[in-house]
CSV table of C-alpha atoms in Angstrom, one decimal:
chain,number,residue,atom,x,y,z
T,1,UNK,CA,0.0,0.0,0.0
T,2,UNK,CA,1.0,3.6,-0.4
T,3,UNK,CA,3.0,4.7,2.8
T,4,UNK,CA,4.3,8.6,3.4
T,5,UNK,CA,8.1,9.2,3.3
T,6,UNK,CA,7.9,12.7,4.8
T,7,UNK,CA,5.7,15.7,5.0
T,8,UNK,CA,6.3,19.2,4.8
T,9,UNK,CA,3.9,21.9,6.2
T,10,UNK,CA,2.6,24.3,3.8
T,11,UNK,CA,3.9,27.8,5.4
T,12,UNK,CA,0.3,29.6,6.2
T,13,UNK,CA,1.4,33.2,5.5
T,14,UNK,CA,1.0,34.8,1.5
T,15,UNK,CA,4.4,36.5,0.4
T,16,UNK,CA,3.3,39.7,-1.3
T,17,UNK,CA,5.3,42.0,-3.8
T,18,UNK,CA,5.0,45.3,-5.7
T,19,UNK,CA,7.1,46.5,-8.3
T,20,UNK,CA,8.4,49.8,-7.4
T,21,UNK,CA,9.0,53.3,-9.3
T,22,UNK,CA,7.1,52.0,-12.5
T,23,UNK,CA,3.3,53.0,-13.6
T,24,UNK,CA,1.7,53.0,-16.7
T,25,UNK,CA,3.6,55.5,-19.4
T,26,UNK,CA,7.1,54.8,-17.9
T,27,UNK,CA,8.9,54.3,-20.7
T,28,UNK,CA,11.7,51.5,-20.9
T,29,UNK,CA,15.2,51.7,-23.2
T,30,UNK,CA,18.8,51.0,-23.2
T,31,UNK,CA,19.5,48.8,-19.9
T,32,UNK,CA,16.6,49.4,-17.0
T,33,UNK,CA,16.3,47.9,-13.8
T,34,UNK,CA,13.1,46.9,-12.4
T,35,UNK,CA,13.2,47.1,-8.7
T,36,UNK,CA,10.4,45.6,-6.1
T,37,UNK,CA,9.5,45.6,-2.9
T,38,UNK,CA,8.4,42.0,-1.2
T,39,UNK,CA,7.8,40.7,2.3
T,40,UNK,CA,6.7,37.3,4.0
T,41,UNK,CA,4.8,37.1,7.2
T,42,UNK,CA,6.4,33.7,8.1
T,43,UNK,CA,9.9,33.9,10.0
T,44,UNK,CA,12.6,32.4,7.7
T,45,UNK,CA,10.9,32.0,4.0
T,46,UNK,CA,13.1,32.4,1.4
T,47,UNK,CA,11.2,34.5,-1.5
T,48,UNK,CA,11.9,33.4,-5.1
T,49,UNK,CA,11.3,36.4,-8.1
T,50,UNK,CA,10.0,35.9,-11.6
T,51,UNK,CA,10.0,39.0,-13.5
T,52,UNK,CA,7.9,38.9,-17.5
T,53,UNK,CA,7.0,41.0,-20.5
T,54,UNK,CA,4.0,41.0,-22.4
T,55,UNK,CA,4.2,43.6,-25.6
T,56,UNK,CA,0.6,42.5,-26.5
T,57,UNK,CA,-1.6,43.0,-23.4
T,58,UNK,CA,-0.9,39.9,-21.6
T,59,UNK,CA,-1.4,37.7,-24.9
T,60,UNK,CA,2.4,36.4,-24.9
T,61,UNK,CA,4.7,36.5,-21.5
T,62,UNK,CA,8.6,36.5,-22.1
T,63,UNK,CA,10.4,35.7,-18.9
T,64,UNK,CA,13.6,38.5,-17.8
T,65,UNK,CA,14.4,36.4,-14.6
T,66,UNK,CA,13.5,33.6,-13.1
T,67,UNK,CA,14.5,31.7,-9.5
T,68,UNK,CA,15.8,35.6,-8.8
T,69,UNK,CA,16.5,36.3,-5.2
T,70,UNK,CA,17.4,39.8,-5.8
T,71,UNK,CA,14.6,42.6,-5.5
T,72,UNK,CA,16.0,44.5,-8.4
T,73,UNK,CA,16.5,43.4,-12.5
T,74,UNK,CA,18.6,45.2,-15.0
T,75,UNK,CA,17.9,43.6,-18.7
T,76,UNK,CA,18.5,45.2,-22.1
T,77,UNK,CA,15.3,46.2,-23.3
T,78,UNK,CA,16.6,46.3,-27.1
T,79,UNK,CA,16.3,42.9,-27.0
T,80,UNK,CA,12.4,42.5,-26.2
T,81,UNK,CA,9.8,43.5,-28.8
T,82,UNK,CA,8.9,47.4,-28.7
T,83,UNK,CA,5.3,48.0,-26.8
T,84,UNK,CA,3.4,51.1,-26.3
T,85,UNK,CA,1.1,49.2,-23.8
T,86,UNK,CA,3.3,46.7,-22.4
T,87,UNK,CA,2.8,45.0,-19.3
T,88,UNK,CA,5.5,44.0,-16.9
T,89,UNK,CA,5.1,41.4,-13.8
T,90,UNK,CA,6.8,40.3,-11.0
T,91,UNK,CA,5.8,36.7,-9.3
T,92,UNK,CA,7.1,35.9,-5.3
T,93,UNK,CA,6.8,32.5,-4.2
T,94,UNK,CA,8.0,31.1,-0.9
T,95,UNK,CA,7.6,27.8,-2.8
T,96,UNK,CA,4.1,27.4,-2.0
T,97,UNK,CA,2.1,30.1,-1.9
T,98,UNK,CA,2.3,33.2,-4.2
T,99,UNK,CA,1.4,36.7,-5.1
T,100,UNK,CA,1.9,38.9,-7.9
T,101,UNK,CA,2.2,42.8,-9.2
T,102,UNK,CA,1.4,43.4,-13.0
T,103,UNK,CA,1.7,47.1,-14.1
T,104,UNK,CA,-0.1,47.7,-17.6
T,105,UNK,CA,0.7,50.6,-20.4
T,106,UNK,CA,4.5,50.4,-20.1
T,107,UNK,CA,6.2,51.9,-23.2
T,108,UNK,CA,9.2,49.8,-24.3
T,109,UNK,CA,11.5,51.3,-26.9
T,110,UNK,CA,13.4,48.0,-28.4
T,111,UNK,CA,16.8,48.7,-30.4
């Protein structure tokens, strides 16, 4: 029959994170960095970042960082596709539970 090996208890507190300094009609060139803020109600988690683009209204998501401890991101926006209502998200995870911050109507001026 099935038997448990081990158990791990889901942590009951929701991380939550904002990106900071950025509102729709920022606009984005050359080498930005994205900076947010985060926090975890539960002593000891270890936040974990994922930081997207969508140029097309949340239709397409193109990661800029992933497993990212760091609460800042520089990435060269000449390489992303230009956007005059892009939308830009940051995901936290403490490995369970999650949150997220999407600002909408960022203009991104590719190369």
């Amino acid at each position: 029959g099935a038997r448990r090996l081990a158990a791990i208890p889901a942590s009951p507190g929701r991380p939550t994170v904002a990106l900071t300094g950025l509102r729709s009609g920022t606009t984005l060139s050359g080498t930005p960095r994205l900076r947010w803020s985060a926090r975890d109600p539960d002593p000891g988690a270890r936040l974990r970042f994922l930081v997207a683009y969508s140029p097309d209204r949340g239709g397409h998501w193109y990661p800029l960082g992933s497993n990212l401890t760091a609460r800042s991101l520089s990435f060269d926006a000449r390489r992303l596709e230009s956007s005059r209502d892009g939308w830009l998200r940051v995901v936290a995870t403490d490995g369970v539970n999650t949150d997220e911050h999407t600002v909408r109507g960022v203009i991104v001026r590719a190369g």
